[in-house]
C-alpha cells in the first residue's frame, strides 16, 4: 500500500509556555522548542505499521519553511521511506483550504492508496484532512483510532466518538483518514536514527513545481485570516494561593475541609 | 431576510445541548436572521426532536429516512449540499461529528470555514469576526472569515449561552424528498461501547486527576498516595491514557468519562476544553500547575503555582499527619 502522511512542525505545547507578543502579531517564537505535531506522529507510526504488514511505502509530506525539513527527517528516522517538503514564500499565511490545495497538488503527482493526517495540529482547527478529501472526492473519516486492512480496496476503521465509545465502519480505498492520539504507541526515535537519514535527499516543491495558481494559496487566496493574538481576560479566575509551601498547604487544607475534599 | 442554518445533533429523541447554543451563535452573526434547524434521522425520535425545536427555530427542516438512523457524516454531507442553498451560513457543533463533516462540507458548498469558534463578534458586511484559540488554549485569536459566498462555522460546545427563550413559533418543513442519494463509500457497522474498568471514577466525590505534568509512569504512585490520604480516586487526562499508563476508564473528558465530583484536583493538567467538557456539576476545582498562565487557572477555584512532583508529597504528608 502506498501511504502518504501529512505532518506539521509545531511549537511543542508540552515543552513551552506559549506567550503572546506584546503587539499581538504573533506568539513569542524565541527559544520555542518545536517538534512534530503530536497527532501526526501517531499517523506516521500507523502508516509504518500498515506498511510493515502489507508492504508498500510511507511518504511524509509537510507544507512549511526550510526548518520543517527537520520533522520530515525525524519521521523518516522512525521508518518513513520518503519525505517531501512543500515550501514557497507564496504559501505563507495560507488558510486551511490553501494548505489542503497545496497538498492536493502534490498528491496528484503521485499515486497513493491511503492518505493520513493528524486529527488536528497547533491551531486546533482539524480541517486539512477533511478539506483535502472533499477536494479530491475521496471518502474521509476523522478521529480514527483503529485501522484494519480488509483487502486491497477496503479498510475497517474505528472512530473515536463520545464517552470513549468507538464507531466502526468500512471505508473504500483510496481514502483520507485523520488520526487520533492513542491509536498506537509511536516508537522512540534516537539520535542514531536521525543521523542515519541526515543526508537523505528531500525534494522541495514550490508553486511552480506544483502548477498551482499563486492566488489560490497564501495570503491572497485566504478567505479566513488571523487578525491578532491576544490573552483573554482572566475573568474571575482562580484564587492563587501564595506564601511558603507550608502556608499554601494550610490554606488549601482549610478549603478542602470546607468543600468536603477530605474524608 | 438572511438565513442561518444549524445542523442539529440529537439522540434518543432529545436534541443535544448545542442545539440551543447554536441559536446564540447565529444571533451574534445576525440578530435578525431567520434561523433554520436541519435535522436528519428516522422515525418517532426524529419527530419528537423536530417538534421540540419549532419552539426555538423559525423553521425546522426534517429529513427522515431509515438510512439516516445512524448519522454517517459522509452521507449527511452530501445531503446537506443537496438541500441547503449555496452561499448560506451553516453552523454545527465542534465535536466528533462536526469534526467529521464540517471541513469537507465547506469545500463542497464552496464557502469559507472556521472551526472551533468560541465567540462571534458580529458581521461587518461580508466578513464575520470570530474568536478562537490556538496552542491548546494558551493563545486566543481574532479571525475574520469572508462569508461573501457563505461560511461553515463549527462552534465549541458550551461556549455559547443556550437560547432558552423558546419564542420562535417555528414551522416544520419536511425536506425528506430532497435528500438525494444516501449512499457513501464509508459504511457504518456498529458502535463498540467503551470498556468499564476496575474503578468507576464517576462515583467518586473526590478526584485526584493527573495530566501530562506527572511526567513519568512511576510518578503515578505519588498521586495515588495523595488520593489515599484524601479518600479520593485517581483519574487522569487523555495523554496519560494514550501513553497506556492508566486505563481508558480513568480518563476525564469528552472522549472519556463525565464526572461530577465535589472536589476535583487537577494536577499538571492544562485545562483543554475537551478535558473540562467531562467535568460537570460545578465541583470545587483545585489546580496545581507550574505554569502560572495555564488555562486551567481560568476555571479553577483555587490555584497553586508549583511543581506537582514536589507539591503532592508535601500535601500527602500534611494530611496524613492530621
Ligand atoms: C476529539 C478530541 C477529544 C479529546 N478528548 C479528551 C478527553 O476526553 N480528555 C482529555 O483530557 N483530553 C482530551 N483531548 C485532548 C486535549 O485536547 C488535550 O490535549 C489534553 O487534555 C491535554 O492533557 P494535559 O492537560 O494533561 O496535557 P498538557 O496540555 O500537555 O498540559 C500539561 C500541563 O502540566 C503542566 N506541568 C508540566 N509539568 C508539570 C509539573 N511537574 N508540575 C506541575 N505542572 C506541570 C504544564 O504547565 C501544562 O499546563 C481530546 C482531543 C481531541 C482532539
Coordinates of C-alpha atoms and ligand atoms in Angstrom, one line a residue:
Chain A
X1 CA 0.0 0.0 0.0
X2 CA 1.3 3.4 -0.9
X3 CA 0.7 5.7 2.1
X4 CA 1.2 9.4 2.4
X5 CA 1.2 11.1 5.8
X6 CA 0.8 14.9 6.1
X7 CA 2.8 16.3 9.0
X8 CA 3.4 19.7 10.6
X9 CA 6.2 21.2 12.6
X10 CA 4.7 22.9 15.6
X11 CA 5.8 24.5 18.9
X12 CA 5.7 21.8 21.5
X13 CA 3.0 22.9 24.0
X14 CA 4.1 20.3 26.5
X15 CA 7.6 21.8 26.5
X16 CA 6.8 25.5 26.1
X17 CA 4.8 28.2 27.9
X18 CA 3.2 29.9 24.9
X19 CA 3.2 33.7 25.3
X20 CA 1.6 36.3 23.1
X21 CA 3.9 39.0 21.8
X22 CA 3.3 42.5 23.2
X23 CA 1.9 43.8 19.9
X24 CA -0.3 40.8 19.4
X25 CA 1.1 40.0 15.9
X26 CA 2.4 36.6 16.9
X27 CA 3.4 34.4 19.8
X28 CA 6.9 34.8 21.2
X29 CA 9.0 32.5 19.0
X30 CA 12.4 33.0 20.5
X31 CA 13.5 29.9 22.5
X32 CA 10.5 27.9 21.5
X33 CA 11.0 24.1 21.3
X34 CA 9.5 22.7 18.1
X35 CA 8.5 19.2 17.4
X36 CA 6.3 17.2 15.1
X37 CA 2.6 17.7 15.8
X38 CA 1.6 15.0 18.4
X39 CA -1.3 13.7 16.3
X40 CA 0.9 13.4 13.1
X41 CA 3.4 11.3 15.0
X42 CA 0.7 8.7 15.7
X43 CA -0.3 8.9 12.0
X44 CA 3.2 8.1 10.8
X45 CA 3.5 5.2 13.3
X46 CA 0.3 3.8 12.0
X47 CA 1.4 4.1 8.4
X48 CA 4.7 2.3 9.2
X49 CA 2.8 -0.5 10.9
X50 CA 0.5 -0.9 8.0
X51 CA 3.4 -0.9 5.5
X52 CA 5.2 -3.5 7.6
X53 CA 2.2 -5.7 7.5
X54 CA 1.1 -5.4 3.9
X55 CA 4.0 -3.9 2.1
X56 CA 4.3 -0.7 0.2
X57 CA 5.9 2.6 1.2
X58 CA 5.3 5.5 3.5
X59 CA 5.9 9.1 2.4
X60 CA 5.8 12.0 4.7
X61 CA 5.0 15.5 3.4
X62 CA 4.8 18.9 5.0
X63 CA 3.9 22.4 4.0
X64 CA 6.3 24.7 5.7
X65 CA 9.5 26.6 5.7
X66 CA 13.1 25.2 5.5
X67 CA 13.1 24.3 9.1
X68 CA 10.2 22.0 8.6
X69 CA 12.6 19.6 7.0
X70 CA 13.7 18.5 10.5
X71 CA 10.3 16.9 11.2
X72 CA 10.4 15.1 7.9
X73 CA 13.8 13.7 8.8
X74 CA 12.6 12.7 12.3
X75 CA 9.7 10.8 10.8
X76 CA 12.0 9.2 8.3
X77 CA 14.2 8.1 11.2
X78 CA 11.1 6.5 12.6
X79 CA 10.7 4.5 9.4
X80 CA 9.1 6.5 6.7
X81 CA 10.6 5.8 3.3
X82 CA 10.4 9.2 1.7
X83 CA 10.0 12.9 2.6
X84 CA 8.7 15.8 0.5
X85 CA 8.9 19.4 1.6
X86 CA 6.4 21.8 0.1
X87 CA 7.8 25.2 0.5
X88 CA 7.5 28.6 -1.2
X89 CA 7.1 32.2 0.0
X90 CA 3.8 32.2 -1.8
X91 CA 2.5 29.6 0.6
X92 CA 2.9 31.8 3.6
X93 CA -0.3 32.7 5.5
X94 CA -2.4 30.1 3.6
X95 CA -5.6 29.3 5.4
X96 CA -6.7 25.7 5.9
X97 CA -8.1 25.5 2.4
X98 CA -4.9 26.8 0.9
X99 CA -2.9 24.2 2.7
X100 CA -5.2 21.5 1.5
X101 CA -4.9 22.8 -2.1
X102 CA -1.1 22.7 -1.9
X103 CA -1.2 19.1 -0.6
X104 CA -3.7 18.1 -3.2
X105 CA -1.4 19.3 -6.0
X106 CA 1.4 17.2 -4.6
X107 CA -0.7 14.1 -4.1
X108 CA -1.9 14.3 -7.7
X109 CA 1.7 14.0 -8.9
X110 CA 1.9 10.6 -7.2
X111 CA -0.3 7.6 -6.6
X112 CA -1.4 6.9 -3.1
X113 CA -3.9 4.4 -1.7
X114 CA -4.1 5.9 1.7
X115 CA -3.6 9.5 2.9
X116 CA -3.3 10.2 6.7
X117 CA -3.2 13.4 8.6
X118 CA -3.3 14.1 12.3
X119 CA -6.8 14.9 13.7
X120 CA -5.6 18.4 14.5
X121 CA -2.4 20.5 15.0
X122 CA -1.3 23.6 16.9
X123 CA -4.2 25.8 15.7
X124 CA -6.7 23.2 16.9
X125 CA -8.7 23.6 13.6
X126 CA -8.7 19.9 12.5
X127 CA -9.6 20.9 9.0
X128 CA -6.9 20.0 6.4
X129 CA -7.7 16.2 6.2
X130 CA -11.5 16.7 5.7
X131 CA -10.9 19.5 3.1
X132 CA -8.4 17.5 1.2
X133 CA -10.7 14.5 1.0
X134 CA -13.6 16.7 -0.3
X135 CA -11.4 18.4 -2.8
X136 CA -10.2 15.1 -4.1
X137 CA -13.6 13.4 -3.9
X138 CA -12.3 10.7 -1.7
X139 CA -14.1 9.2 1.3
X140 CA -13.0 10.5 4.7
X141 CA -13.1 9.7 8.3
X142 CA -11.9 11.8 11.3
X143 CA -10.6 10.9 14.7
X144 CA -9.6 7.4 13.6
X145 CA -8.3 5.2 16.4
X146 CA -8.2 1.8 14.7
X147 CA -7.3 0.7 11.1
X148 CA -7.5 -2.9 9.9
X149 CA -6.7 -3.7 6.3
X150 CA -9.5 -5.9 4.9
X151 CA -8.3 -6.2 1.4
X152 CA -6.8 -4.1 -1.5
X153 CA -9.9 -1.9 -1.7
X154 CA -11.3 -1.8 1.9
X155 CA -10.3 -0.8 5.4
X156 CA -12.2 -1.4 8.6
X157 CA -11.8 1.6 10.8
X158 CA -12.8 2.8 14.2
X159 CA -13.6 6.4 15.0
X160 CA -13.5 7.8 18.5
X161 CA -16.8 9.2 19.5
X162 CA -18.2 10.5 22.8
X163 CA -17.5 8.8 26.1
X164 CA -14.7 6.7 24.7
X165 CA -17.1 4.7 22.5
X166 CA -15.9 3.6 19.1
X167 CA -17.8 3.9 15.8
X168 CA -16.8 1.1 13.4
X169 CA -17.1 1.5 9.7
X170 CA -15.8 0.1 6.4
X171 CA -14.3 2.6 4.1
X172 CA -13.2 2.3 0.5
X173 CA -9.6 3.0 -0.8
X174 CA -8.2 5.3 -1.7
X175 CA -9.3 7.5 1.2
X176 CA -8.2 10.1 3.6
X177 CA -8.2 9.5 7.4
X178 CA -7.3 11.8 10.2
X179 CA -5.7 10.0 13.1
X180 CA -6.5 10.4 16.8
X181 CA -3.8 10.1 19.5
X182 CA -3.7 6.7 21.3
X183 CA -4.2 4.7 18.1
X184 CA -0.8 3.1 18.7
X185 CA 2.4 3.7 20.7
X186 CA 4.7 5.7 18.5
X187 CA 8.3 4.3 18.5
X188 CA 11.1 6.1 20.1
X189 CA 13.5 7.9 17.7
X190 CA 17.1 8.1 18.9
X191 CA 19.8 10.4 17.8
X192 CA 21.3 7.5 15.9
X193 CA 18.2 7.1 13.8
X194 CA 18.2 10.8 12.9
X195 CA 21.9 10.6 11.9
X196 CA 21.2 7.8 9.5
X197 CA 18.8 9.9 7.5
X198 CA 20.7 13.1 7.9
X199 CA 21.9 13.1 4.3
X200 CA 18.9 11.6 2.5
X201 CA 17.7 13.9 -0.2
X202 CA 14.4 15.6 0.5
X203 CA 12.9 17.2 -2.6
X204 CA 11.4 20.7 -2.2
X205 CA 8.4 21.6 -4.3
X206 CA 7.1 25.2 -4.7
X207 CA 4.2 26.9 -6.5
X208 CA 5.7 26.4 -10.0
X209 CA 6.5 22.7 -9.4
X210 CA 3.0 22.0 -8.3
X211 CA 1.4 24.0 -11.1
X212 CA -0.7 26.0 -8.6
X213 CA -2.2 29.3 -9.4
X214 CA -0.5 31.6 -7.0
X215 CA -3.7 33.4 -6.0
X216 CA -5.3 30.1 -4.8
X217 CA -2.8 29.9 -1.9
X218 CA -1.1 32.1 0.6
X219 CA -2.4 35.4 1.9
X220 CA -4.2 36.3 -1.3
X221 CA -6.0 33.0 -1.5
X222 CA -7.1 33.0 2.1
X223 CA -10.7 33.7 3.0
X224 CA -10.0 33.2 6.6
X225 CA -7.4 35.4 8.2
X226 CA -6.0 35.6 11.7
X227 CA -6.0 39.3 12.7
X228 CA -4.1 39.1 16.0
X229 CA -3.2 37.0 19.0
X230 CA -4.4 38.1 22.4
X231 CA -4.6 37.0 26.0
X232 CA -8.2 36.7 27.2
X233 CA -9.2 38.5 30.4
X234 CA -8.9 36.1 33.3
X235 CA -12.5 36.7 34.3
X236 CA -12.9 35.5 37.9
X237 CA -10.2 33.0 37.6
X238 CA -8.7 31.0 40.4
X239 CA -7.7 32.4 43.8
X240 CA -4.0 31.8 43.6
X241 CA -2.6 30.7 47.0
X242 CA 0.6 32.3 47.9
X243 CA 3.2 32.1 50.6
X244 CA 5.6 29.4 51.7
X245 CA 4.7 25.8 50.8
X246 CA 3.6 25.3 54.4
X247 CA 1.3 28.3 54.3
X248 CA -0.1 27.3 50.9
X249 CA -0.9 23.8 52.1
X250 CA -2.6 25.1 55.3
X251 CA -4.8 27.3 53.3
X252 CA -5.6 24.5 50.8
X253 CA -6.5 22.1 53.6
X254 CA -8.9 24.7 55.0
X255 CA -10.6 25.0 51.6
X256 CA -10.7 21.2 51.2
X257 CA -12.2 20.7 54.6
X258 CA -14.9 23.3 53.8
X259 CA -15.7 21.7 50.4
X260 CA -15.8 18.0 51.6
X261 CA -12.5 17.3 49.9
X262 CA -11.0 15.4 52.8
X263 CA -12.6 12.2 54.2
Chain B
X1 CA -34.1 38.4 5.3
X2 CA -30.9 36.4 5.7
X3 CA -31.0 32.8 6.7
X4 CA -28.6 30.9 9.0
X5 CA -28.7 27.1 9.1
X6 CA -27.8 25.0 12.1
X7 CA -27.3 21.2 11.9
X8 CA -28.8 19.6 15.0
X9 CA -27.3 16.7 16.8
X10 CA -29.7 14.5 18.7
X11 CA -30.0 11.2 20.4
X12 CA -32.9 9.2 21.8
X13 CA -35.5 11.8 20.8
X14 CA -33.7 14.6 22.6
X15 CA -31.7 17.4 20.9
X16 CA -28.2 17.9 22.0
X17 CA -27.5 20.9 24.3
X18 CA -25.7 22.6 21.4
X19 CA -29.0 22.9 19.5
X20 CA -29.8 26.0 21.6
X21 CA -26.2 27.2 21.8
X22 CA -26.1 27.5 18.0
X23 CA -29.1 29.9 18.2
X24 CA -27.0 32.3 20.3
X25 CA -24.1 31.9 17.9
X26 CA -26.4 32.6 14.9
X27 CA -27.8 35.7 16.6
X28 CA -24.3 37.0 17.2
X29 CA -23.7 36.9 13.4
X30 CA -27.1 38.5 12.6
X31 CA -29.7 39.2 15.2
X32 CA -32.4 39.4 12.6
X33 CA -31.6 36.3 10.6
X34 CA -34.2 33.6 10.1
X35 CA -32.9 30.5 11.9
X36 CA -33.3 27.1 10.2
X37 CA -32.6 23.9 12.0
X38 CA -31.7 21.0 9.8
X39 CA -32.4 17.6 11.5
X40 CA -31.7 14.3 10.0
X41 CA -32.7 10.9 11.3
X42 CA -35.6 8.5 11.2
X43 CA -38.9 7.6 12.9
X44 CA -40.6 8.8 16.1
X45 CA -37.4 10.0 17.7
X46 CA -36.8 12.4 14.8
X47 CA -40.4 13.7 15.0
X48 CA -40.0 14.4 18.7
X49 CA -36.8 16.4 18.2
X50 CA -38.2 18.4 15.3
X51 CA -41.4 19.3 17.1
X52 CA -39.5 20.4 20.2
X53 CA -37.2 22.6 18.0
X54 CA -40.0 24.5 16.4
X55 CA -40.2 26.5 19.7
X56 CA -36.7 27.7 19.2
X57 CA -36.1 27.9 15.4
X58 CA -38.1 29.8 12.8
X59 CA -38.0 26.7 10.6
X60 CA -37.2 23.1 11.2
X61 CA -36.2 21.1 8.2
X62 CA -36.8 17.4 8.8
X63 CA -35.1 14.8 6.7
X64 CA -36.5 11.4 7.5
X65 CA -35.0 8.2 6.1
X66 CA -34.2 4.8 7.5
X67 CA -30.7 5.2 6.0
X68 CA -30.2 8.2 8.4
X69 CA -30.9 6.3 11.6
X70 CA -27.2 6.5 12.5
X71 CA -25.5 9.7 11.5
X72 CA -22.8 8.9 8.9
X73 CA -21.0 12.2 8.1
X74 CA -20.1 11.0 4.6
X75 CA -23.8 10.6 3.8
X76 CA -25.1 13.7 5.6
X77 CA -22.5 15.9 4.0
X78 CA -23.9 15.1 0.5
X79 CA -27.5 15.5 1.8
X80 CA -26.7 19.0 3.2
X81 CA -25.2 20.0 -0.1
X82 CA -28.4 19.0 -1.8
X83 CA -30.8 20.8 0.5
X84 CA -29.0 23.9 1.7
X85 CA -28.9 26.8 -0.8
X86 CA -25.5 27.9 -2.0
X87 CA -24.0 30.9 -0.2
X88 CA -25.5 30.0 3.1
X89 CA -24.0 30.3 6.6
X90 CA -24.1 26.9 8.3
X91 CA -23.4 26.3 12.0
X92 CA -22.5 23.0 13.6
X93 CA -21.2 21.9 16.9
X94 CA -17.4 21.2 17.1
X95 CA -17.4 17.7 18.5
X96 CA -16.7 14.4 16.9
X97 CA -19.5 14.5 14.3
X98 CA -18.8 18.2 13.5
X99 CA -15.1 17.5 13.1
X100 CA -16.1 14.7 10.7
X101 CA -18.5 16.6 8.4
X102 CA -17.7 20.3 8.6
X103 CA -14.3 20.8 6.8
X104 CA -15.4 18.8 3.7
X105 CA -18.8 20.5 3.8
X106 CA -17.2 23.9 3.4
X107 CA -15.4 22.6 0.3
X108 CA -18.5 21.1 -1.2
X109 CA -20.5 24.2 -0.5
X110 CA -17.6 26.3 -1.8
X111 CA -17.7 28.5 1.3
X112 CA -15.1 29.5 3.9
X113 CA -14.6 27.5 7.0
X114 CA -13.8 28.4 10.6
X115 CA -13.6 25.6 13.2
X116 CA -14.0 25.6 16.9
X117 CA -15.4 29.2 17.3
X118 CA -15.6 30.2 20.9
X119 CA -17.3 33.5 20.4
X120 CA -18.5 35.6 17.5
X121 CA -18.2 39.4 17.4
X122 CA -20.6 40.0 14.7
X123 CA -20.7 40.6 11.0
X124 CA -19.2 43.5 9.1
X125 CA -20.5 43.4 5.5
X126 CA -19.3 40.0 4.2
X127 CA -16.9 39.4 7.0
X128 CA -17.6 37.6 10.2
X129 CA -15.3 38.2 13.1
X130 CA -14.7 35.2 15.3
X131 CA -12.7 34.4 18.4
X132 CA -10.9 31.1 18.7
X133 CA -8.0 29.5 20.5
X134 CA -4.7 28.0 19.4
X135 CA -1.9 26.1 21.2
X136 CA -4.2 24.1 23.5
X137 CA -5.9 27.3 24.7
X138 CA -2.7 29.1 25.6
X139 CA -3.4 31.9 23.0
X140 CA -6.6 33.4 21.7
X141 CA -7.0 34.9 18.3
X142 CA -9.5 37.1 16.3
X143 CA -10.1 35.7 12.9
X144 CA -12.1 37.2 10.1
X145 CA -13.9 35.0 7.7
X146 CA -15.0 36.2 4.3
X147 CA -18.6 34.9 4.2
X148 CA -19.5 36.6 0.9
X149 CA -20.0 33.1 -0.6
X150 CA -21.3 31.6 2.7
X151 CA -19.5 30.0 5.6
X152 CA -19.4 26.9 7.6
X153 CA -18.6 27.6 11.2
X154 CA -18.2 24.9 13.9
X155 CA -18.9 26.2 17.4
X156 CA -17.3 24.9 20.6
X157 CA -19.8 23.1 22.8
X158 CA -20.5 25.0 26.0
X159 CA -19.1 28.3 24.7
X160 CA -22.3 30.0 23.6
X161 CA -25.2 30.6 26.0
X162 CA -28.1 28.3 25.3
X163 CA -31.0 30.4 24.0
X164 CA -33.9 29.2 26.2
X165 CA -36.4 31.8 25.0
X166 CA -38.4 29.3 23.0
X167 CA -40.5 32.0 21.4
X168 CA -39.8 31.3 17.7
X169 CA -43.1 29.6 17.0
X170 CA -41.4 28.0 14.0
X171 CA -42.7 25.9 11.3
X172 CA -41.9 22.3 10.5
X173 CA -40.9 21.6 6.9
X174 CA -40.4 18.1 5.6
X175 CA -37.5 18.0 3.2
X176 CA -37.1 14.2 3.1
X177 CA -37.9 14.2 -0.6
X178 CA -34.9 16.5 -1.5
X179 CA -32.3 14.4 0.3
X180 CA -31.0 12.7 -2.8
X181 CA -28.6 9.8 -2.9
X182 CA -28.0 8.5 0.6
X183 CA -25.1 6.2 -0.1
X184 CA -21.4 6.7 0.5
X185 CA -18.1 4.8 0.3
X186 CA -18.0 4.6 4.0
X187 CA -20.5 2.2 5.7
X188 CA -21.4 2.3 9.3
X189 CA -21.1 -1.1 11.1
X190 CA -21.6 -0.7 14.8
X191 CA -20.7 1.3 17.9
X192 CA -18.4 -0.5 20.3
X193 CA -19.1 0.6 23.9
X194 CA -16.2 1.7 26.0
X195 CA -14.8 -0.8 28.4
X196 CA -15.5 -0.3 32.1
X197 CA -12.5 -0.5 34.3
X198 CA -11.9 -1.7 37.8
X199 CA -12.6 1.7 39.3
X200 CA -15.6 3.8 38.5
X201 CA -14.3 7.4 38.6
X202 CA -17.9 8.7 38.1
X203 CA -18.9 7.5 41.5
X204 CA -16.2 9.3 43.5
X205 CA -16.8 12.6 45.3
X206 CA -13.1 13.5 45.3
X207 CA -10.8 13.0 42.3
X208 CA -7.1 13.5 42.2
X209 CA -6.7 13.9 38.4
X210 CA -3.3 13.8 36.8
X211 CA -2.2 15.2 33.5
X212 CA 0.9 15.2 31.4
X213 CA 2.6 17.1 34.2
X214 CA 3.1 13.8 36.0
X215 CA 5.9 13.3 33.5
X216 CA 6.6 9.6 34.2
X217 CA 4.5 6.5 34.8
X218 CA 6.4 5.8 38.0
X219 CA 5.2 9.1 39.4
X220 CA 1.6 8.0 39.4
X221 CA 2.3 6.5 42.8
X222 CA 2.7 10.0 44.2
X223 CA -0.8 10.8 43.0
X224 CA -2.2 7.5 44.4
X225 CA -0.7 8.3 47.8
X226 CA -2.3 11.7 47.8
X227 CA -5.6 10.1 46.8
X228 CA -5.4 7.5 49.5
X229 CA -4.7 10.2 52.1
X230 CA -7.7 12.2 50.9
X231 CA -10.1 9.3 50.4
X232 CA -10.1 10.1 46.7
X233 CA -9.8 8.2 43.5
X234 CA -7.2 8.9 40.8
X235 CA -8.4 9.9 37.4
X236 CA -6.4 11.4 34.5
X237 CA -6.3 13.4 31.3
X238 CA -6.0 11.9 27.9
X239 CA -2.3 11.8 27.3
X240 CA -1.9 9.5 30.4
X241 CA -4.3 7.1 28.7
X242 CA -2.6 7.5 25.3
X243 CA 0.7 6.6 26.9
X244 CA -1.1 3.5 28.3
X245 CA -0.2 4.5 31.9
X246 CA -3.8 4.3 33.0
X247 CA -6.9 2.6 31.7
X248 CA -9.3 4.5 29.4
X249 CA -12.0 4.2 32.1
X250 CA -9.9 6.7 34.2
X251 CA -10.0 9.4 31.6
X252 CA -12.0 12.5 32.2
X253 CA -13.3 14.4 29.2
X254 CA -15.5 14.4 26.1
X255 CA -13.9 11.3 24.8
X256 CA -13.7 9.7 28.3
X257 CA -15.9 9.9 31.4
X258 CA -18.1 12.6 32.6
X259 CA -17.6 13.1 36.3
X260 CA -19.5 15.0 38.9
X261 CA -17.3 15.1 42.0
X262 CA -17.5 17.6 44.9
X263 CA -13.8 18.3 44.6
X264 CA -11.6 18.0 41.6
X265 CA -7.8 18.2 42.0
X266 CA -6.3 19.0 38.6
X267 CA -2.6 18.1 38.9
X268 CA -0.4 19.1 36.0
X269 CA -3.4 19.4 33.7
X270 CA -3.5 22.4 31.3
X271 CA -7.3 22.7 31.0
X272 CA -8.2 21.9 27.4
X273 CA -11.9 22.2 26.6
X274 CA -12.1 18.5 25.8
X275 CA -10.9 17.7 29.3
X276 CA -13.1 20.3 31.0
X277 CA -16.1 19.0 29.0
X278 CA -16.0 15.9 31.2
X279 CA -16.3 17.8 34.5
X280 CA -19.9 18.6 35.4
X281 CA -21.8 19.7 38.4
X282 CA -19.5 22.7 39.3
X283 CA -17.1 20.9 41.6
X284 CA -14.6 22.8 43.7
X285 CA -11.6 22.7 41.4
X286 CA -8.0 22.9 42.7
X287 CA -5.4 23.3 40.1
X288 CA -1.7 22.8 40.7
X289 CA 0.4 23.7 37.7
X290 CA 4.0 25.0 37.3
X291 CA 2.9 27.4 34.5
X292 CA 1.1 30.4 36.1
X293 CA -0.6 31.1 32.7
X294 CA -2.0 27.6 32.2
X295 CA -5.7 27.9 31.1
X296 CA -6.8 25.7 33.9
X297 CA -6.4 28.6 36.3
X298 CA -9.2 30.4 34.5
X299 CA -11.7 27.8 35.6
X300 CA -10.3 26.6 38.9
X301 CA -11.5 27.9 42.2
X302 CA -8.1 27.7 43.9
X303 CA -4.8 27.7 42.1
X304 CA -1.3 26.8 43.2
X305 CA 1.7 27.6 41.0
X306 CA 4.1 24.7 41.9
X307 CA 5.7 21.5 40.6
X308 CA 3.2 18.7 41.3
X309 CA 6.0 16.3 42.0
X310 CA 7.1 18.4 44.9
X311 CA 3.7 19.6 46.0
X312 CA 1.7 16.4 46.1
X313 CA 4.0 14.5 48.5
X314 CA 4.1 17.5 50.9
X315 CA 0.3 17.7 50.8
X316 CA 0.0 14.0 51.4
X317 CA 2.3 14.2 54.4
X318 CA 0.5 17.0 55.9
X319 CA -2.9 15.3 55.5
X320 CA -1.5 12.1 56.8
X321 CA -0.3 13.8 59.9
X322 CA -3.7 15.3 60.8
Ligands
LIG1 C1 -11.5 15.0 19.6 C2 -10.7 15.1 20.9 C3 -11.1 14.6 22.0 C4 -10.4 14.7 23.2 N1 -10.8 14.2 24.4 C5 -10.1 14.4 25.5 C6 -10.7 13.9 26.8 O1 -11.7 13.3 26.8 N2 -9.9 14.2 27.9 C7 -8.8 14.9 27.9 O2 -8.2 15.1 28.9 N3 -8.3 15.3 26.7 C8 -8.9 15.1 25.5 N4 -8.4 15.6 24.4 C9 -7.0 16.1 24.4 C10 -6.9 17.6 24.8 O3 -7.1 18.4 23.6 C11 -5.6 17.9 25.4 O4 -4.6 17.5 24.5 C12 -5.3 17.1 26.7 O5 -6.5 17.3 27.6 C13 -4.1 17.7 27.4 O6 -3.9 17.0 28.6 P1 -3.0 17.6 29.7 O7 -3.6 18.8 30.2 O8 -2.7 16.5 30.7 O9 -1.6 17.9 29.0 P2 -1.0 19.3 28.6 O10 -1.9 20.1 27.8 O11 0.3 18.9 28.0 O12 -0.7 20.0 29.9 C14 0.2 19.6 30.9 C15 0.2 20.7 32.0 O13 1.0 20.3 33.0 C16 1.8 21.3 33.4 N5 3.0 20.7 34.0 C17 4.0 20.0 33.4 N6 4.9 19.6 34.3 C18 4.4 19.9 35.5 C19 4.9 19.7 36.8 N7 6.0 19.0 37.1 N8 4.2 20.3 37.8 C20 3.1 21.0 37.6 N9 2.6 21.2 36.4 C21 3.3 20.7 35.3 C22 2.1 22.2 32.2 O14 2.3 23.5 32.6 C23 0.7 22.0 31.5 O15 -0.2 23.0 31.8 C24 -9.1 15.4 23.2 C25 -8.7 15.9 22.0 C26 -9.4 15.8 20.8 C27 -8.9 16.4 19.5

